[in-house]
mmCIF file of C-alpha atoms in Angstrom:
data_model
loop_
_atom_site.group_PDB
_atom_site.id
_atom_site.type_symbol
_atom_site.label_atom_id
_atom_site.label_comp_id
_atom_site.label_asym_id
_atom_site.label_seq_id
_atom_site.Cartn_x
_atom_site.Cartn_y
_atom_site.Cartn_z
ATOM 1 C CA ALA A 1 0.040 0.037 0.074
ATOM 2 C CA GLN A 2 1.236 3.635 -0.641
ATOM 3 C CA SER A 3 1.555 6.059 1.954
ATOM 4 C CA VAL A 4 2.927 9.777 2.225
ATOM 5 C CA THR A 5 4.841 11.348 4.985
ATOM 6 C CA GLN A 6 5.403 15.159 5.506
ATOM 7 C CA LEU A 7 8.006 15.346 7.822
ATOM 8 C CA ASP A 8 7.197 18.665 9.288
ATOM 9 C CA SER A 9 3.747 19.867 10.324
ATOM 10 C CA GLN A 10 4.498 23.413 10.399
ATOM 11 C CA VAL A 11 7.126 25.404 8.894
ATOM 12 C CA PRO A 12 7.554 28.993 10.232
ATOM 13 C CA VAL A 13 9.830 31.338 7.874
ATOM 14 C CA PHE A 14 10.697 34.683 7.263
ATOM 15 C CA GLU A 15 9.623 36.692 4.142
ATOM 16 C CA GLU A 16 11.961 36.362 1.348
ATOM 17 C CA ALA A 17 13.839 33.480 2.900
ATOM 18 C CA PRO A 18 14.166 30.049 1.170
ATOM 19 C CA VAL A 19 11.869 27.145 2.224
ATOM 20 C CA GLU A 20 11.695 23.538 1.757
ATOM 21 C CA LEU A 21 8.758 21.355 2.688
ATOM 22 C CA ARG A 22 9.500 17.666 3.159
ATOM 23 C CA CYS A 23 7.772 14.856 1.511
ATOM 24 C CA ASN A 24 8.671 11.191 1.472
ATOM 25 C CA TYR A 25 6.583 8.109 0.088
ATOM 26 C CA SER A 26 6.220 4.745 0.087
ATOM 27 C CA SER A 27 5.317 2.506 -2.843
ATOM 28 C CA SER A 28 6.302 -0.617 -4.376
ATOM 29 C CA VAL A 29 5.463 0.373 -7.785
ATOM 30 C CA SER A 30 5.916 3.494 -10.192
ATOM 31 C CA VAL A 31 4.450 6.811 -8.713
ATOM 32 C CA TYR A 32 2.985 10.068 -10.098
ATOM 33 C CA LEU A 33 3.578 12.672 -7.527
ATOM 34 C CA PHE A 34 1.808 15.899 -6.854
ATOM 35 C CA TRP A 35 1.979 19.224 -4.403
ATOM 36 C CA TYR A 36 -1.251 20.712 -3.699
ATOM 37 C CA VAL A 37 -1.774 24.021 -1.852
ATOM 38 C CA GLN A 38 -4.909 25.009 0.304
ATOM 39 C CA TYR A 39 -5.248 28.483 1.307
ATOM 40 C CA PRO A 40 -7.569 29.354 4.128
ATOM 41 C CA ASN A 41 -11.258 28.149 3.640
ATOM 42 C CA GLN A 42 -10.710 27.563 -0.035
ATOM 43 C CA GLY A 43 -9.861 24.041 -1.974
ATOM 44 C CA LEU A 44 -7.094 22.115 -3.397
ATOM 45 C CA GLN A 45 -4.752 24.063 -6.014
ATOM 46 C CA LEU A 46 -2.446 21.889 -7.902
ATOM 47 C CA LEU A 47 1.061 23.529 -7.605
ATOM 48 C CA LEU A 48 3.249 21.088 -9.382
ATOM 49 C CA LYS A 49 3.407 17.271 -10.661
ATOM 50 C CA TYR A 50 5.991 14.778 -11.392
ATOM 51 C CA LEU A 51 4.977 12.206 -14.016
ATOM 52 C CA SER A 52 8.101 11.294 -15.680
ATOM 53 C CA GLY A 53 11.027 12.607 -17.419
ATOM 54 C CA SER A 54 13.172 15.278 -15.562
ATOM 55 C CA THR A 55 13.223 14.972 -11.720
ATOM 56 C CA LEU A 56 13.240 18.639 -11.507
ATOM 57 C CA VAL A 57 9.542 20.008 -11.840
ATOM 58 C CA LYS A 58 8.598 23.734 -11.784
ATOM 59 C CA GLY A 59 5.249 24.771 -10.816
ATOM 60 C CA ILE A 60 3.300 27.732 -10.316
ATOM 61 C CA ASN A 61 4.291 30.819 -7.762
ATOM 62 C CA GLY A 62 7.908 29.783 -8.057
ATOM 63 C CA PHE A 63 7.701 26.483 -6.457
ATOM 64 C CA GLU A 64 9.825 23.516 -7.695
ATOM 65 C CA ALA A 65 10.369 20.138 -6.300
ATOM 66 C CA GLU A 66 12.683 17.349 -7.012
ATOM 67 C CA PHE A 67 11.970 13.577 -7.350
ATOM 68 C CA ASN A 68 14.414 11.489 -6.051
ATOM 69 C CA LYS A 69 13.659 8.053 -6.322
ATOM 70 C CA SER A 70 16.452 6.282 -4.344
ATOM 71 C CA GLN A 71 15.338 8.538 -1.299
ATOM 72 C CA THR A 72 11.679 8.083 -2.082
ATOM 73 C CA SER A 73 11.455 11.900 -1.699
ATOM 74 C CA PHE A 74 9.660 14.726 -3.610
ATOM 75 C CA HIS A 75 10.760 17.676 -1.554
ATOM 76 C CA LEU A 76 8.980 21.167 -2.402
ATOM 77 C CA ARG A 77 11.372 24.395 -2.490
ATOM 78 C CA LYS A 78 11.068 27.906 -3.096
ATOM 79 C CA PRO A 79 13.954 30.491 -3.166
ATOM 80 C CA SER A 80 12.274 33.385 -1.766
ATOM 81 C CA VAL A 81 8.824 33.313 -0.041
ATOM 82 C CA HIS A 82 6.166 35.947 0.291
ATOM 83 C CA ILE A 83 3.542 36.716 2.910
ATOM 84 C CA SER A 84 0.872 35.438 0.425
ATOM 85 C CA ASP A 85 2.381 31.695 0.488
ATOM 86 C CA THR A 86 1.397 30.955 3.987
ATOM 87 C CA ALA A 87 -0.976 28.162 3.256
ATOM 88 C CA GLU A 88 -1.418 24.568 3.906
ATOM 89 C CA TYR A 89 0.470 22.323 1.219
ATOM 90 C CA PHE A 90 -0.159 18.898 0.689
ATOM 91 C CA CYS A 91 2.043 16.131 -1.012
ATOM 92 C CA ALA A 92 0.147 13.363 -3.021
ATOM 93 C CA VAL A 93 0.683 9.974 -4.481
ATOM 94 C CA ASN A 94 -1.032 8.252 -7.060
ATOM 95 C CA THR A 95 0.103 5.070 -8.738
ATOM 96 C CA GLY A 96 -2.165 5.203 -11.619
ATOM 97 C CA GLY A 97 -5.214 3.800 -9.774
ATOM 98 C CA PHE A 98 -8.300 5.502 -8.922
ATOM 99 C CA LYS A 99 -7.158 6.677 -5.048
ATOM 100 C CA THR A 100 -4.778 9.559 -4.729
ATOM 101 C CA ILE A 101 -3.110 9.342 -1.363
ATOM 102 C CA PHE A 102 -2.701 12.495 0.677
ATOM 103 C CA GLY A 103 -0.022 13.204 3.280
ATOM 104 C CA ALA A 104 -0.974 15.044 6.629
ATOM 105 C CA GLY A 105 0.111 18.563 5.216
ATOM 106 C CA THR A 106 2.415 20.969 6.361
ATOM 107 C CA ARG A 107 1.481 24.334 7.424
ATOM 108 C CA LEU A 108 3.955 27.119 5.958
ATOM 109 C CA PHE A 109 3.784 30.154 7.788
ATOM 110 C CA VAL A 110 5.486 33.409 6.478
ATOM 111 C CA LYS A 111 6.645 36.082 9.021
ATOM 112 C CA ALA A 112 6.825 39.690 7.911
ATOM 113 C CA GLU B 1 -9.884 27.043 -17.945
ATOM 114 C CA PRO B 2 -12.455 24.310 -17.204
ATOM 115 C CA GLU B 3 -12.998 23.530 -13.578
ATOM 116 C CA VAL B 4 -14.712 21.297 -11.083
ATOM 117 C CA THR B 5 -17.721 23.239 -9.410
ATOM 118 C CA GLN B 6 -19.336 22.281 -6.057
ATOM 119 C CA THR B 7 -22.861 23.279 -4.486
ATOM 120 C CA PRO B 8 -23.484 24.530 -2.095
ATOM 121 C CA SER B 9 -20.404 26.012 -0.664
ATOM 122 C CA HIS B 10 -21.373 25.311 3.031
ATOM 123 C CA GLN B 11 -24.200 23.327 4.368
ATOM 124 C CA VAL B 12 -25.670 23.086 7.871
ATOM 125 C CA THR B 13 -27.874 20.249 8.888
ATOM 126 C CA GLN B 14 -29.057 18.691 12.047
ATOM 127 C CA MET B 15 -28.029 15.394 12.952
ATOM 128 C CA GLY B 16 -29.942 12.276 11.420
ATOM 129 C CA GLN B 17 -30.864 14.536 8.441
ATOM 130 C CA GLU B 18 -29.998 13.556 4.784
ATOM 131 C CA VAL B 19 -27.776 15.703 3.008
ATOM 132 C CA ILE B 20 -26.816 15.716 -0.823
ATOM 133 C CA LEU B 21 -23.820 17.493 -1.975
ATOM 134 C CA ARG B 22 -23.267 18.333 -5.529
ATOM 135 C CA CYS B 23 -20.536 18.458 -8.256
ATOM 136 C CA VAL B 24 -19.980 19.284 -11.943
ATOM 137 C CA PRO B 25 -16.918 17.681 -13.097
ATOM 138 C CA ILE B 26 -15.051 18.986 -16.062
ATOM 139 C CA SER B 27 -16.949 18.169 -18.799
ATOM 140 C CA ASN B 28 -14.935 15.775 -20.980
ATOM 141 C CA HIS B 29 -13.770 13.606 -17.769
ATOM 142 C CA LEU B 30 -14.941 10.171 -17.004
ATOM 143 C CA TYR B 31 -13.755 9.495 -13.596
ATOM 144 C CA PHE B 32 -15.296 11.152 -10.783
ATOM 145 C CA TYR B 33 -14.266 11.112 -6.621
ATOM 146 C CA TRP B 34 -15.288 12.158 -3.504
ATOM 147 C CA TYR B 35 -12.808 13.286 -0.655
ATOM 148 C CA ARG B 36 -13.366 14.689 2.641
ATOM 149 C CA GLN B 37 -10.976 16.413 5.013
ATOM 150 C CA ILE B 38 -12.139 16.611 8.924
ATOM 151 C CA LEU B 39 -10.998 20.029 10.154
ATOM 152 C CA GLY B 40 -7.194 20.285 10.796
ATOM 153 C CA GLN B 41 -6.688 16.581 9.176
ATOM 154 C CA LYS B 42 -5.581 14.961 5.959
ATOM 155 C CA VAL B 43 -7.787 14.790 3.014
ATOM 156 C CA GLU B 44 -8.985 11.312 2.806
ATOM 157 C CA PHE B 45 -10.414 9.207 -0.243
ATOM 158 C CA LEU B 46 -13.729 8.106 -0.025
ATOM 159 C CA VAL B 47 -14.947 6.885 -3.531
ATOM 160 C CA SER B 48 -14.127 6.600 -7.180
ATOM 161 C CA PHE B 49 -16.784 6.255 -9.729
ATOM 162 C CA TYR B 50 -16.618 5.361 -13.634
ATOM 163 C CA ASN B 51 -19.042 4.146 -16.236
ATOM 164 C CA ASN B 52 -22.111 4.690 -13.660
ATOM 165 C CA GLU B 53 -20.632 2.626 -10.873
ATOM 166 C CA ILE B 54 -18.169 2.815 -8.002
ATOM 167 C CA SER B 55 -14.877 1.484 -9.087
ATOM 168 C CA GLU B 56 -13.199 1.901 -5.524
ATOM 169 C CA LYS B 57 -14.145 2.794 -2.255
ATOM 170 C CA SER B 58 -12.652 3.490 1.161
ATOM 171 C CA GLU B 59 -13.724 2.176 4.666
ATOM 172 C CA ILE B 60 -15.043 5.331 5.384
ATOM 173 C CA PHE B 61 -17.529 5.016 2.588
ATOM 174 C CA ASP B 62 -20.122 3.012 4.463
ATOM 175 C CA ASP B 63 -24.100 2.376 3.932
ATOM 176 C CA GLN B 64 -25.091 5.659 4.949
ATOM 177 C CA PHE B 65 -23.157 7.304 1.883
ATOM 178 C CA SER B 66 -24.003 6.899 -1.775
ATOM 179 C CA VAL B 67 -23.288 8.351 -5.088
ATOM 180 C CA GLU B 68 -24.770 9.041 -8.320
ATOM 181 C CA ARG B 69 -24.490 10.714 -11.666
ATOM 182 C CA PRO B 70 -28.223 11.668 -12.154
ATOM 183 C CA ASP B 71 -27.681 13.298 -15.524
ATOM 184 C CA GLY B 72 -24.927 14.027 -17.948
ATOM 185 C CA SER B 73 -23.405 16.640 -15.964
ATOM 186 C CA ASN B 74 -23.952 16.250 -11.909
ATOM 187 C CA PHE B 75 -22.341 13.933 -9.607
ATOM 188 C CA THR B 76 -23.613 13.965 -6.200
ATOM 189 C CA LEU B 77 -22.663 12.490 -2.743
ATOM 190 C CA LYS B 78 -25.792 11.579 -0.500
ATOM 191 C CA ILE B 79 -25.238 11.043 3.238
ATOM 192 C CA ARG B 80 -28.594 9.360 4.349
ATOM 193 C CA SER B 81 -28.638 10.024 8.122
ATOM 194 C CA THR B 82 -25.698 12.587 8.971
ATOM 195 C CA LYS B 83 -23.767 12.056 12.226
ATOM 196 C CA LEU B 84 -21.793 14.742 14.287
ATOM 197 C CA GLU B 85 -18.608 13.168 12.890
ATOM 198 C CA ASP B 86 -19.494 13.785 9.374
ATOM 199 C CA SER B 87 -18.665 17.160 9.907
ATOM 200 C CA ALA B 88 -16.018 18.193 7.217
ATOM 201 C CA MET B 89 -14.883 19.624 3.966
ATOM 202 C CA TYR B 90 -15.952 17.442 0.879
ATOM 203 C CA PHE B 91 -14.022 17.626 -2.346
ATOM 204 C CA CYS B 92 -15.117 16.537 -5.588
ATOM 205 C CA ALA B 93 -12.631 15.705 -8.170
ATOM 206 C CA SER B 94 -12.726 14.358 -11.613
ATOM 207 C CA SER B 95 -10.032 13.063 -14.042
ATOM 208 C CA GLU B 96 -9.467 12.165 -17.784
ATOM 209 C CA ALA B 97 -9.987 8.460 -19.191
ATOM 210 C CA GLY B 98 -7.155 6.833 -21.009
ATOM 211 C CA VAL B 99 -4.057 8.237 -19.201
ATOM 212 C CA SER B 100 -2.167 6.330 -16.881
ATOM 213 C CA TYR B 101 -1.034 9.215 -14.253
ATOM 214 C CA ASN B 102 -4.642 10.002 -13.248
ATOM 215 C CA GLU B 103 -4.290 13.581 -12.000
ATOM 216 C CA GLN B 104 -7.331 14.532 -10.364
ATOM 217 C CA PHE B 105 -8.596 18.084 -10.476
ATOM 218 C CA PHE B 106 -10.302 19.340 -7.211
ATOM 219 C CA GLY B 107 -13.462 21.588 -6.629
ATOM 220 C CA PRO B 108 -13.346 24.214 -4.140
ATOM 221 C CA GLY B 109 -15.406 21.946 -1.605
ATOM 222 C CA THR B 110 -18.513 21.928 0.285
ATOM 223 C CA ARG B 111 -18.179 22.656 4.300
ATOM 224 C CA LEU B 112 -20.683 20.190 5.882
ATOM 225 C CA THR B 113 -21.737 21.224 9.478
ATOM 226 C CA VAL B 114 -23.694 18.515 11.279
ATOM 227 C CA LEU B 115 -25.296 20.035 14.459
#
């Protein structure tokens, strides 16, 4: 069975600092990986996805993530965060089946 | 850009009442899903639906839940007799057929409050 672990429940960071949100997954088969963002009282918005090919994927709002198969990781990074990036970030995995498995989420809190 | 829509955005109901949450998936998508997120917790898969039948469901999706595609555009989730613990955000999602990676597009959610 697949699982997703987001290692940090909360990440406080100052504005304009870099940030990395960590995600590890467990699966015995090939995976497709996603990062979603949820702003307060809103739905899920896709930030980026890894389907195949280049292991470095770029998404919206300046975010990028790197797929590392040997470490079963898909960490999300941004070189310089803004106050508006304050939100909950969910890592998710799908193996081509019907179900997408979500991590518990990381709350990114950007301070001025 | 096409998107998944959900109505209502917020539903308040009394315990024991039936509720129907509605979703309009992206028009050329053939797979449909419901997920829920209890406040402060992770997003959990409930059910997937394809070709007018359930293709997969989780242990959460018990006999009090049902799904239906009543016409060519809507996809509904019915909770027959709501419990306090059904209070959550419910997300509808849809995906294309014929692709292996199954990227699911999510709606904005319906917040269900059971009193």
